[in-house]
Amino acid sequence: MTLEVVLITGLSGSGKSIALKALEDAGYYCVDNLPPELLPAFVRLQHAHHGQRVAIAIDARSATSLPHLPQQLEQLQRLGGEGEGEGVQLHTLFLDANTPTLVRRFSETRRRHPLAPTDWPDSGALAQVIEHERELLSSLRECAHVIDTSNIRGPQLQNYVKAFIEAPANQLTLIFQSFGFKYGLPLDADYVFDVRMLPNPFYDPSLRPLTGKDAPVQDFLRQQANVQTMQTHITQFVSHWLPALQANHRSYVTVAVGCTGGQHRSVFLTEQLAAHFRTQWNTLLRHREMDARVASKP
């Protein structure tokens, strides 16, 4: 029997408790702040007792043990029996956010950062602590799927986590994400394409309230030669490098397409790109700004 293990790590204040809650609702047995040195033993115990799905959160609270975590993850992947289909299927998820967002979250909740001294620091000192934590976790970030939570809400993050665990762990998965430059660059992108030079439906009053998923906007953009050229160039670039990325044992590749507000051009192009690549690769689709608006509705 295969034990599915989701390891959640990332910066304090980035949403790990929300991610764990989403996995708990999905039927996972969840453990928060497990010391890394106990990880192999805990997984062996779950495997022996025929557990099927486990989610484990490990973060900078275990700072002294973090250097050993990559080795623990290698041990995890070697666990299991000798029969076909047995062993451990590992998903590693890293939650990130930009420093100003994390400072604001800690200030709003009045929580102390786990790595901060007992006397509450000012915002400048807090920013230094966050950057220190970012350095401690950098090696984990490199081997995980990253979700930038700077500009997304709790329900939106829960949806992203559920989509993440549904993707096959042993195959490369493409994530196409639209975003608006005026809301900041996505930290989780492997490649970023700027499409702000393309004709903008925003300046047509009849198209302004619509999105790149609506037929009138799509018809407008399909008629623009530069839009089609951009789509072709992005498709060719991604297609050319995907085999090399897969050969390098990459599990997830995030391609972000940005326009000014993340409503028209970037949404249209990510929809088109996802439809094209979905026939050959595992593909996820995200619209950062649009998904946030949906998540904010009661």
JSON list of C-alpha atoms in Angstrom, two decimals, residues 2-230:
[
{"chain": "A", "resi": 2, "resn": "THR", "atom": "CA", "xyz": [1.28, 3.44, -0.92]},
{"chain": "A", "resi": 3, "resn": "LEU", "atom": "CA", "xyz": [1.33, 6.12, 1.77]},
{"chain": "A", "resi": 4, "resn": "GLU", "atom": "CA", "xyz": [0.71, 9.61, 0.42]},
{"chain": "A", "resi": 5, "resn": "VAL", "atom": "CA", "xyz": [2.69, 12.22, 2.34]},
{"chain": "A", "resi": 6, "resn": "VAL", "atom": "CA", "xyz": [2.26, 15.96, 1.88]},
{"chain": "A", "resi": 7, "resn": "LEU", "atom": "CA", "xyz": [5.04, 17.97, 3.48]},
{"chain": "A", "resi": 8, "resn": "ILE", "atom": "CA", "xyz": [4.12, 21.61, 4.07]},
{"chain": "A", "resi": 9, "resn": "THR", "atom": "CA", "xyz": [6.82, 24.11, 4.85]},
{"chain": "A", "resi": 10, "resn": "GLY", "atom": "CA", "xyz": [7.44, 27.79, 4.26]},
{"chain": "A", "resi": 11, "resn": "LEU", "atom": "CA", "xyz": [7.70, 31.13, 5.99]},
{"chain": "A", "resi": 12, "resn": "SER", "atom": "CA", "xyz": [5.89, 31.87, 9.22]},
{"chain": "A", "resi": 13, "resn": "GLY", "atom": "CA", "xyz": [2.70, 33.78, 8.46]},
{"chain": "A", "resi": 14, "resn": "SER", "atom": "CA", "xyz": [2.48, 32.47, 4.90]},
{"chain": "A", "resi": 15, "resn": "GLY", "atom": "CA", "xyz": [-0.62, 30.32, 5.49]},
{"chain": "A", "resi": 16, "resn": "LYS", "atom": "CA", "xyz": [0.56, 26.88, 6.63]},
{"chain": "A", "resi": 17, "resn": "SER", "atom": "CA", "xyz": [-2.32, 26.53, 9.10]},
{"chain": "A", "resi": 18, "resn": "ILE", "atom": "CA", "xyz": [-4.79, 27.27, 6.29]},
{"chain": "A", "resi": 19, "resn": "ALA", "atom": "CA", "xyz": [-3.12, 24.68, 4.07]},
{"chain": "A", "resi": 20, "resn": "LEU", "atom": "CA", "xyz": [-3.22, 22.09, 6.85]},
{"chain": "A", "resi": 21, "resn": "LYS", "atom": "CA", "xyz": [-6.91, 22.80, 7.40]},
{"chain": "A", "resi": 22, "resn": "ALA", "atom": "CA", "xyz": [-7.61, 22.26, 3.70]},
{"chain": "A", "resi": 23, "resn": "LEU", "atom": "CA", "xyz": [-5.83, 18.89, 3.83]},
{"chain": "A", "resi": 24, "resn": "GLU", "atom": "CA", "xyz": [-7.58, 17.91, 7.04]},
{"chain": "A", "resi": 25, "resn": "ASP", "atom": "CA", "xyz": [-10.91, 18.63, 5.35]},
{"chain": "A", "resi": 26, "resn": "ALA", "atom": "CA", "xyz": [-9.75, 16.44, 2.45]},
{"chain": "A", "resi": 27, "resn": "GLY", "atom": "CA", "xyz": [-9.24, 13.49, 4.79]},
{"chain": "A", "resi": 28, "resn": "TYR", "atom": "CA", "xyz": [-5.53, 13.75, 5.61]},
{"chain": "A", "resi": 29, "resn": "TYR", "atom": "CA", "xyz": [-4.12, 12.98, 9.04]},
{"chain": "A", "resi": 30, "resn": "CYS", "atom": "CA", "xyz": [-2.37, 16.26, 9.88]},
{"chain": "A", "resi": 31, "resn": "VAL", "atom": "CA", "xyz": [0.58, 16.95, 12.17]},
{"chain": "A", "resi": 32, "resn": "ASP", "atom": "CA", "xyz": [1.95, 20.44, 12.80]},
{"chain": "A", "resi": 33, "resn": "ASN", "atom": "CA", "xyz": [5.54, 21.31, 13.74]},
{"chain": "A", "resi": 34, "resn": "LEU", "atom": "CA", "xyz": [6.92, 17.78, 13.63]},
{"chain": "A", "resi": 35, "resn": "PRO", "atom": "CA", "xyz": [10.67, 17.79, 14.39]},
{"chain": "A", "resi": 36, "resn": "PRO", "atom": "CA", "xyz": [12.49, 16.76, 11.19]},
{"chain": "A", "resi": 37, "resn": "GLU", "atom": "CA", "xyz": [14.48, 14.04, 12.95]},
{"chain": "A", "resi": 38, "resn": "LEU", "atom": "CA", "xyz": [11.18, 12.27, 13.77]},
{"chain": "A", "resi": 39, "resn": "LEU", "atom": "CA", "xyz": [9.91, 12.38, 10.21]},
{"chain": "A", "resi": 40, "resn": "PRO", "atom": "CA", "xyz": [11.14, 8.95, 8.96]},
{"chain": "A", "resi": 41, "resn": "ALA", "atom": "CA", "xyz": [9.99, 7.16, 12.12]},
{"chain": "A", "resi": 42, "resn": "PHE", "atom": "CA", "xyz": [6.59, 8.82, 11.99]},
{"chain": "A", "resi": 43, "resn": "VAL", "atom": "CA", "xyz": [6.08, 7.91, 8.35]},
{"chain": "A", "resi": 44, "resn": "ARG", "atom": "CA", "xyz": [7.16, 4.31, 9.00]},
{"chain": "A", "resi": 45, "resn": "LEU", "atom": "CA", "xyz": [4.59, 4.11, 11.80]},
{"chain": "A", "resi": 46, "resn": "GLN", "atom": "CA", "xyz": [1.83, 5.44, 9.55]},
{"chain": "A", "resi": 47, "resn": "HIS", "atom": "CA", "xyz": [2.84, 3.09, 6.76]},
{"chain": "A", "resi": 48, "resn": "ALA", "atom": "CA", "xyz": [2.85, 0.08, 9.10]},
{"chain": "A", "resi": 49, "resn": "HIS", "atom": "CA", "xyz": [-0.63, 0.94, 10.35]},
{"chain": "A", "resi": 50, "resn": "HIS", "atom": "CA", "xyz": [-2.00, 1.21, 6.82]},
{"chain": "A", "resi": 51, "resn": "GLY", "atom": "CA", "xyz": [-2.50, 4.94, 6.85]},
{"chain": "A", "resi": 52, "resn": "GLN", "atom": "CA", "xyz": [-3.03, 6.25, 3.35]},
{"chain": "A", "resi": 53, "resn": "ARG", "atom": "CA", "xyz": [-2.76, 10.05, 3.54]},
{"chain": "A", "resi": 54, "resn": "VAL", "atom": "CA", "xyz": [-0.69, 12.17, 5.89]},
{"chain": "A", "resi": 55, "resn": "ALA", "atom": "CA", "xyz": [0.09, 15.91, 5.91]},
{"chain": "A", "resi": 56, "resn": "ILE", "atom": "CA", "xyz": [3.03, 17.19, 7.95]},
{"chain": "A", "resi": 57, "resn": "ALA", "atom": "CA", "xyz": [4.03, 20.80, 8.59]},
{"chain": "A", "resi": 58, "resn": "ILE", "atom": "CA", "xyz": [7.69, 21.54, 9.33]},
{"chain": "A", "resi": 59, "resn": "ASP", "atom": "CA", "xyz": [9.05, 25.07, 9.55]},
{"chain": "A", "resi": 60, "resn": "ALA", "atom": "CA", "xyz": [11.65, 27.31, 11.12]},
{"chain": "A", "resi": 61, "resn": "ARG", "atom": "CA", "xyz": [10.49, 26.45, 14.64]},
{"chain": "A", "resi": 62, "resn": "SER", "atom": "CA", "xyz": [12.71, 23.40, 14.11]},
{"chain": "A", "resi": 63, "resn": "ALA", "atom": "CA", "xyz": [15.59, 25.60, 12.97]},
{"chain": "A", "resi": 64, "resn": "THR", "atom": "CA", "xyz": [18.37, 23.50, 14.55]},
{"chain": "A", "resi": 65, "resn": "SER", "atom": "CA", "xyz": [17.15, 20.39, 12.70]},
{"chain": "A", "resi": 66, "resn": "LEU", "atom": "CA", "xyz": [16.42, 21.94, 9.30]},
{"chain": "A", "resi": 67, "resn": "PRO", "atom": "CA", "xyz": [19.87, 21.21, 7.78]},
{"chain": "A", "resi": 68, "resn": "HIS", "atom": "CA", "xyz": [19.09, 17.49, 8.10]},
{"chain": "A", "resi": 69, "resn": "LEU", "atom": "CA", "xyz": [15.67, 17.68, 6.44]},
{"chain": "A", "resi": 70, "resn": "PRO", "atom": "CA", "xyz": [16.81, 17.06, 2.81]},
{"chain": "A", "resi": 71, "resn": "GLN", "atom": "CA", "xyz": [18.42, 13.83, 4.00]},
{"chain": "A", "resi": 72, "resn": "GLN", "atom": "CA", "xyz": [15.22, 12.90, 5.83]},
{"chain": "A", "resi": 73, "resn": "LEU", "atom": "CA", "xyz": [13.24, 13.46, 2.61]},
{"chain": "A", "resi": 74, "resn": "GLU", "atom": "CA", "xyz": [15.58, 11.13, 0.72]},
{"chain": "A", "resi": 75, "resn": "GLN", "atom": "CA", "xyz": [14.96, 8.48, 3.36]},
{"chain": "A", "resi": 76, "resn": "LEU", "atom": "CA", "xyz": [11.22, 8.96, 2.96]},
{"chain": "A", "resi": 77, "resn": "GLN", "atom": "CA", "xyz": [11.34, 8.18, -0.73]},
{"chain": "A", "resi": 78, "resn": "ARG", "atom": "CA", "xyz": [13.19, 4.93, -0.01]},
{"chain": "A", "resi": 79, "resn": "LEU", "atom": "CA", "xyz": [10.61, 3.75, 2.53]},
{"chain": "A", "resi": 80, "resn": "GLY", "atom": "CA", "xyz": [8.03, 1.09, 1.87]},
{"chain": "A", "resi": 81, "resn": "GLY", "atom": "CA", "xyz": [7.80, -2.53, 0.91]},
{"chain": "A", "resi": 82, "resn": "GLU", "atom": "CA", "xyz": [9.14, -4.36, -2.08]},
{"chain": "A", "resi": 83, "resn": "GLY", "atom": "CA", "xyz": [5.78, -5.05, -3.69]},
{"chain": "A", "resi": 84, "resn": "GLU", "atom": "CA", "xyz": [4.54, -3.11, -6.67]},
{"chain": "A", "resi": 85, "resn": "GLY", "atom": "CA", "xyz": [2.66, 0.05, -5.76]},
{"chain": "A", "resi": 86, "resn": "GLU", "atom": "CA", "xyz": [4.04, 0.12, -2.21]},
{"chain": "A", "resi": 87, "resn": "GLY", "atom": "CA", "xyz": [6.10, 2.83, -0.61]},
{"chain": "A", "resi": 88, "resn": "VAL", "atom": "CA", "xyz": [5.73, 6.57, -0.11]},
{"chain": "A", "resi": 89, "resn": "GLN", "atom": "CA", "xyz": [4.41, 9.15, -2.55]},
{"chain": "A", "resi": 90, "resn": "LEU", "atom": "CA", "xyz": [5.80, 12.49, -1.46]},
{"chain": "A", "resi": 91, "resn": "HIS", "atom": "CA", "xyz": [4.46, 15.98, -2.29]},
{"chain": "A", "resi": 92, "resn": "THR", "atom": "CA", "xyz": [6.46, 18.94, -0.95]},
{"chain": "A", "resi": 93, "resn": "LEU", "atom": "CA", "xyz": [4.71, 22.30, -0.75]},
{"chain": "A", "resi": 94, "resn": "PHE", "atom": "CA", "xyz": [6.44, 25.58, 0.17]},
{"chain": "A", "resi": 95, "resn": "LEU", "atom": "CA", "xyz": [4.34, 28.61, 1.08]},
{"chain": "A", "resi": 96, "resn": "ASP", "atom": "CA", "xyz": [5.98, 31.96, 0.50]},
{"chain": "A", "resi": 97, "resn": "ALA", "atom": "CA", "xyz": [5.05, 35.64, 0.75]},
{"chain": "A", "resi": 98, "resn": "ASN", "atom": "CA", "xyz": [6.89, 38.91, 0.34]},
{"chain": "A", "resi": 99, "resn": "THR", "atom": "CA", "xyz": [8.38, 40.52, 3.44]},
{"chain": "A", "resi": 100, "resn": "PRO", "atom": "CA", "xyz": [6.07, 43.59, 3.65]},
{"chain": "A", "resi": 101, "resn": "THR", "atom": "CA", "xyz": [3.04, 41.28, 3.55]},
{"chain": "A", "resi": 102, "resn": "LEU", "atom": "CA", "xyz": [4.44, 39.10, 6.34]},
{"chain": "A", "resi": 103, "resn": "VAL", "atom": "CA", "xyz": [5.30, 42.14, 8.47]},
{"chain": "A", "resi": 104, "resn": "ARG", "atom": "CA", "xyz": [1.74, 43.41, 8.04]},
{"chain": "A", "resi": 105, "resn": "ARG", "atom": "CA", "xyz": [0.23, 40.05, 8.95]},
{"chain": "A", "resi": 106, "resn": "PHE", "atom": "CA", "xyz": [2.25, 39.77, 12.15]},
{"chain": "A", "resi": 107, "resn": "SER", "atom": "CA", "xyz": [1.40, 43.36, 13.04]},
{"chain": "A", "resi": 108, "resn": "GLU", "atom": "CA", "xyz": [-2.32, 42.82, 12.45]},
{"chain": "A", "resi": 109, "resn": "THR", "atom": "CA", "xyz": [-2.47, 39.61, 14.49]},
{"chain": "A", "resi": 110, "resn": "ARG", "atom": "CA", "xyz": [0.00, 40.85, 17.14]},
{"chain": "A", "resi": 111, "resn": "ARG", "atom": "CA", "xyz": [1.68, 37.46, 17.09]},
{"chain": "A", "resi": 112, "resn": "ARG", "atom": "CA", "xyz": [5.37, 37.07, 17.80]},
{"chain": "A", "resi": 113, "resn": "HIS", "atom": "CA", "xyz": [7.48, 35.58, 15.03]},
{"chain": "A", "resi": 114, "resn": "PRO", "atom": "CA", "xyz": [8.79, 32.13, 16.10]},
{"chain": "A", "resi": 115, "resn": "LEU", "atom": "CA", "xyz": [12.39, 33.23, 15.52]},
{"chain": "A", "resi": 116, "resn": "ALA", "atom": "CA", "xyz": [12.02, 36.65, 17.12]},
{"chain": "A", "resi": 117, "resn": "PRO", "atom": "CA", "xyz": [13.35, 37.43, 20.61]},
{"chain": "A", "resi": 118, "resn": "THR", "atom": "CA", "xyz": [10.88, 37.38, 23.46]},
{"chain": "A", "resi": 119, "resn": "ASP", "atom": "CA", "xyz": [10.59, 41.18, 23.47]},
{"chain": "A", "resi": 120, "resn": "TRP", "atom": "CA", "xyz": [8.45, 42.15, 20.50]},
{"chain": "A", "resi": 121, "resn": "PRO", "atom": "CA", "xyz": [10.62, 43.80, 17.80]},
{"chain": "A", "resi": 122, "resn": "ASP", "atom": "CA", "xyz": [9.75, 46.82, 15.75]},
{"chain": "A", "resi": 123, "resn": "SER", "atom": "CA", "xyz": [8.84, 46.33, 12.09]},
{"chain": "A", "resi": 124, "resn": "GLY", "atom": "CA", "xyz": [12.43, 46.86, 10.97]},
{"chain": "A", "resi": 125, "resn": "ALA", "atom": "CA", "xyz": [13.75, 44.16, 13.28]},
{"chain": "A", "resi": 126, "resn": "LEU", "atom": "CA", "xyz": [10.89, 41.89, 12.27]},
{"chain": "A", "resi": 127, "resn": "ALA", "atom": "CA", "xyz": [11.82, 42.26, 8.61]},
{"chain": "A", "resi": 128, "resn": "GLN", "atom": "CA", "xyz": [15.36, 41.14, 9.46]},
{"chain": "A", "resi": 129, "resn": "VAL", "atom": "CA", "xyz": [14.01, 38.07, 11.27]},
{"chain": "A", "resi": 130, "resn": "ILE", "atom": "CA", "xyz": [11.86, 37.19, 8.25]},
{"chain": "A", "resi": 131, "resn": "GLU", "atom": "CA", "xyz": [14.83, 37.46, 5.90]},
{"chain": "A", "resi": 132, "resn": "HIS", "atom": "CA", "xyz": [16.83, 35.22, 8.25]},
{"chain": "A", "resi": 133, "resn": "GLU", "atom": "CA", "xyz": [14.03, 32.66, 8.16]},
{"chain": "A", "resi": 134, "resn": "ARG", "atom": "CA", "xyz": [13.98, 32.90, 4.36]},
{"chain": "A", "resi": 135, "resn": "GLU", "atom": "CA", "xyz": [17.68, 31.99, 4.29]},
{"chain": "A", "resi": 136, "resn": "LEU", "atom": "CA", "xyz": [17.15, 29.04, 6.66]},
{"chain": "A", "resi": 137, "resn": "LEU", "atom": "CA", "xyz": [14.43, 27.61, 4.41]},
{"chain": "A", "resi": 138, "resn": "SER", "atom": "CA", "xyz": [16.04, 28.35, 1.04]},
{"chain": "A", "resi": 139, "resn": "SER", "atom": "CA", "xyz": [17.20, 24.76, 0.42]},
{"chain": "A", "resi": 140, "resn": "LEU", "atom": "CA", "xyz": [13.67, 23.45, 1.07]},
{"chain": "A", "resi": 141, "resn": "ARG", "atom": "CA", "xyz": [12.18, 26.00, -1.30]},
{"chain": "A", "resi": 142, "resn": "GLU", "atom": "CA", "xyz": [14.38, 24.77, -4.14]},
{"chain": "A", "resi": 143, "resn": "CYS", "atom": "CA", "xyz": [12.99, 21.23, -4.00]},
{"chain": "A", "resi": 144, "resn": "ALA", "atom": "CA", "xyz": [9.31, 22.08, -3.45]},
{"chain": "A", "resi": 145, "resn": "HIS", "atom": "CA", "xyz": [6.30, 23.42, -5.29]},
{"chain": "A", "resi": 146, "resn": "VAL", "atom": "CA", "xyz": [5.99, 27.08, -4.27]},
{"chain": "A", "resi": 147, "resn": "ILE", "atom": "CA", "xyz": [2.75, 28.99, -3.74]},
{"chain": "A", "resi": 148, "resn": "ASP", "atom": "CA", "xyz": [3.07, 32.74, -3.23]},
{"chain": "A", "resi": 149, "resn": "THR", "atom": "CA", "xyz": [0.36, 33.77, -0.76]},
{"chain": "A", "resi": 150, "resn": "SER", "atom": "CA", "xyz": [1.17, 37.52, -0.78]},
{"chain": "A", "resi": 151, "resn": "ASN", "atom": "CA", "xyz": [-1.92, 38.46, -2.79]},
{"chain": "A", "resi": 152, "resn": "ILE", "atom": "CA", "xyz": [-4.30, 35.55, -2.25]},
{"chain": "A", "resi": 153, "resn": "ARG", "atom": "CA", "xyz": [-6.99, 34.90, 0.36]},
{"chain": "A", "resi": 154, "resn": "GLY", "atom": "CA", "xyz": [-7.55, 31.88, 2.58]},
{"chain": "A", "resi": 155, "resn": "PRO", "atom": "CA", "xyz": [-10.25, 30.17, 0.46]},
{"chain": "A", "resi": 156, "resn": "GLN", "atom": "CA", "xyz": [-8.12, 30.77, -2.64]},
{"chain": "A", "resi": 157, "resn": "LEU", "atom": "CA", "xyz": [-5.11, 29.12, -0.98]},
{"chain": "A", "resi": 158, "resn": "GLN", "atom": "CA", "xyz": [-7.25, 26.16, 0.07]},
{"chain": "A", "resi": 159, "resn": "ASN", "atom": "CA", "xyz": [-8.31, 25.65, -3.55]},
{"chain": "A", "resi": 160, "resn": "TYR", "atom": "CA", "xyz": [-4.71, 25.84, -4.76]},
{"chain": "A", "resi": 161, "resn": "VAL", "atom": "CA", "xyz": [-3.60, 23.27, -2.17]},
{"chain": "A", "resi": 162, "resn": "LYS", "atom": "CA", "xyz": [-6.36, 20.85, -3.11]},
{"chain": "A", "resi": 163, "resn": "ALA", "atom": "CA", "xyz": [-5.46, 21.17, -6.80]},
{"chain": "A", "resi": 164, "resn": "PHE", "atom": "CA", "xyz": [-1.80, 20.60, -5.92]},
{"chain": "A", "resi": 165, "resn": "ILE", "atom": "CA", "xyz": [-2.40, 17.30, -4.13]},
{"chain": "A", "resi": 166, "resn": "GLU", "atom": "CA", "xyz": [-4.58, 16.00, -6.97]},
{"chain": "A", "resi": 167, "resn": "ALA", "atom": "CA", "xyz": [-1.71, 16.32, -9.49]},
{"chain": "A", "resi": 168, "resn": "PRO", "atom": "CA", "xyz": [0.40, 13.14, -9.93]},
{"chain": "A", "resi": 169, "resn": "ALA", "atom": "CA", "xyz": [3.56, 13.37, -7.84]},
{"chain": "A", "resi": 170, "resn": "ASN", "atom": "CA", "xyz": [5.71, 11.39, -10.28]},
{"chain": "A", "resi": 171, "resn": "GLN", "atom": "CA", "xyz": [5.01, 13.51, -13.37]},
{"chain": "A", "resi": 172, "resn": "LEU", "atom": "CA", "xyz": [5.93, 17.05, -14.28]},
{"chain": "A", "resi": 173, "resn": "THR", "atom": "CA", "xyz": [3.01, 19.44, -13.78]},
{"chain": "A", "resi": 174, "resn": "LEU", "atom": "CA", "xyz": [2.70, 22.80, -15.52]},
{"chain": "A", "resi": 175, "resn": "ILE", "atom": "CA", "xyz": [1.03, 25.68, -13.70]},
{"chain": "A", "resi": 176, "resn": "PHE", "atom": "CA", "xyz": [-0.10, 28.63, -15.82]},
{"chain": "A", "resi": 177, "resn": "GLN", "atom": "CA", "xyz": [-0.90, 31.70, -13.76]},
{"chain": "A", "resi": 178, "resn": "SER", "atom": "CA", "xyz": [-2.21, 35.11, -14.76]},
{"chain": "A", "resi": 179, "resn": "PHE", "atom": "CA", "xyz": [-1.48, 38.14, -12.61]},
{"chain": "A", "resi": 180, "resn": "GLY", "atom": "CA", "xyz": [-1.52, 41.94, -12.59]},
{"chain": "A", "resi": 181, "resn": "PHE", "atom": "CA", "xyz": [1.79, 43.80, -12.40]},
{"chain": "A", "resi": 182, "resn": "LYS", "atom": "CA", "xyz": [0.22, 46.59, -10.36]},
{"chain": "A", "resi": 183, "resn": "TYR", "atom": "CA", "xyz": [-0.35, 44.05, -7.56]},
{"chain": "A", "resi": 184, "resn": "GLY", "atom": "CA", "xyz": [3.23, 42.77, -7.57]},
{"chain": "A", "resi": 185, "resn": "LEU", "atom": "CA", "xyz": [5.28, 40.02, -9.18]},
{"chain": "A", "resi": 186, "resn": "PRO", "atom": "CA", "xyz": [4.44, 36.44, -8.15]},
{"chain": "A", "resi": 187, "resn": "LEU", "atom": "CA", "xyz": [7.21, 34.89, -6.05]},
{"chain": "A", "resi": 188, "resn": "ASP", "atom": "CA", "xyz": [6.27, 31.37, -7.12]},
{"chain": "A", "resi": 189, "resn": "ALA", "atom": "CA", "xyz": [6.90, 31.84, -10.86]},
{"chain": "A", "resi": 190, "resn": "ASP", "atom": "CA", "xyz": [9.69, 30.02, -12.65]},
{"chain": "A", "resi": 191, "resn": "TYR", "atom": "CA", "xyz": [9.11, 32.08, -15.80]},
{"chain": "A", "resi": 192, "resn": "VAL", "atom": "CA", "xyz": [7.39, 35.47, -16.11]},
{"chain": "A", "resi": 193, "resn": "PHE", "atom": "CA", "xyz": [6.09, 36.88, -19.39]},
{"chain": "A", "resi": 194, "resn": "ASP", "atom": "CA", "xyz": [5.11, 40.55, -19.60]},
{"chain": "A", "resi": 195, "resn": "VAL", "atom": "CA", "xyz": [2.23, 41.15, -22.04]},
{"chain": "A", "resi": 196, "resn": "ARG", "atom": "CA", "xyz": [1.47, 44.76, -21.14]},
{"chain": "A", "resi": 197, "resn": "MET", "atom": "CA", "xyz": [2.56, 45.92, -24.61]},
{"chain": "A", "resi": 198, "resn": "LEU", "atom": "CA", "xyz": [-0.39, 44.12, -26.23]},
{"chain": "A", "resi": 199, "resn": "PRO", "atom": "CA", "xyz": [-3.67, 45.88, -27.16]},
{"chain": "A", "resi": 200, "resn": "ASN", "atom": "CA", "xyz": [-5.70, 46.39, -24.00]},
{"chain": "A", "resi": 201, "resn": "PRO", "atom": "CA", "xyz": [-9.46, 45.63, -23.95]},
{"chain": "A", "resi": 202, "resn": "PHE", "atom": "CA", "xyz": [-9.71, 47.86, -20.86]},
{"chain": "A", "resi": 203, "resn": "TYR", "atom": "CA", "xyz": [-9.90, 50.93, -23.10]},
{"chain": "A", "resi": 204, "resn": "ASP", "atom": "CA", "xyz": [-13.06, 49.65, -24.78]},
{"chain": "A", "resi": 205, "resn": "PRO", "atom": "CA", "xyz": [-15.94, 50.61, -22.42]},
{"chain": "A", "resi": 206, "resn": "SER", "atom": "CA", "xyz": [-17.97, 47.58, -23.52]},
{"chain": "A", "resi": 207, "resn": "LEU", "atom": "CA", "xyz": [-15.10, 45.19, -22.71]},
{"chain": "A", "resi": 208, "resn": "ARG", "atom": "CA", "xyz": [-13.79, 46.86, -19.55]},
{"chain": "A", "resi": 209, "resn": "PRO", "atom": "CA", "xyz": [-16.05, 45.04, -17.04]},
{"chain": "A", "resi": 210, "resn": "LEU", "atom": "CA", "xyz": [-15.44, 41.66, -18.72]},
{"chain": "A", "resi": 211, "resn": "THR", "atom": "CA", "xyz": [-12.47, 39.29, -18.36]},
{"chain": "A", "resi": 212, "resn": "GLY", "atom": "CA", "xyz": [-10.24, 37.24, -20.60]},
{"chain": "A", "resi": 213, "resn": "LYS", "atom": "CA", "xyz": [-12.58, 34.30, -20.10]},
{"chain": "A", "resi": 214, "resn": "ASP", "atom": "CA", "xyz": [-15.50, 36.13, -21.76]},
{"chain": "A", "resi": 215, "resn": "ALA", "atom": "CA", "xyz": [-16.14, 35.59, -25.47]},
{"chain": "A", "resi": 216, "resn": "PRO", "atom": "CA", "xyz": [-16.19, 39.30, -26.51]},
{"chain": "A", "resi": 217, "resn": "VAL", "atom": "CA", "xyz": [-12.75, 39.87, -24.97]},
{"chain": "A", "resi": 218, "resn": "GLN", "atom": "CA", "xyz": [-11.43, 36.66, -26.52]},
{"chain": "A", "resi": 219, "resn": "ASP", "atom": "CA", "xyz": [-12.75, 37.67, -29.94]},
{"chain": "A", "resi": 220, "resn": "PHE", "atom": "CA", "xyz": [-11.09, 41.07, -29.62]},
{"chain": "A", "resi": 221, "resn": "LEU", "atom": "CA", "xyz": [-7.73, 39.61, -28.65]},
{"chain": "A", "resi": 222, "resn": "ARG", "atom": "CA", "xyz": [-7.77, 36.89, -31.29]},
{"chain": "A", "resi": 223, "resn": "GLN", "atom": "CA", "xyz": [-8.05, 39.61, -33.92]},
{"chain": "A", "resi": 224, "resn": "GLN", "atom": "CA", "xyz": [-4.79, 41.23, -32.75]},
{"chain": "A", "resi": 225, "resn": "ALA", "atom": "CA", "xyz": [-1.74, 39.93, -34.63]},
{"chain": "A", "resi": 226, "resn": "ASN", "atom": "CA", "xyz": [0.62, 40.78, -31.76]},
{"chain": "A", "resi": 227, "resn": "VAL", "atom": "CA", "xyz": [-1.43, 38.70, -29.33]},
{"chain": "A", "resi": 228, "resn": "GLN", "atom": "CA", "xyz": [-1.18, 35.66, -31.57]},
{"chain": "A", "resi": 229, "resn": "THR", "atom": "CA", "xyz": [2.56, 36.25, -32.01]},
{"chain": "A", "resi": 230, "resn": "MET", "atom": "CA", "xyz": [3.06, 36.46, -28.25]}
]
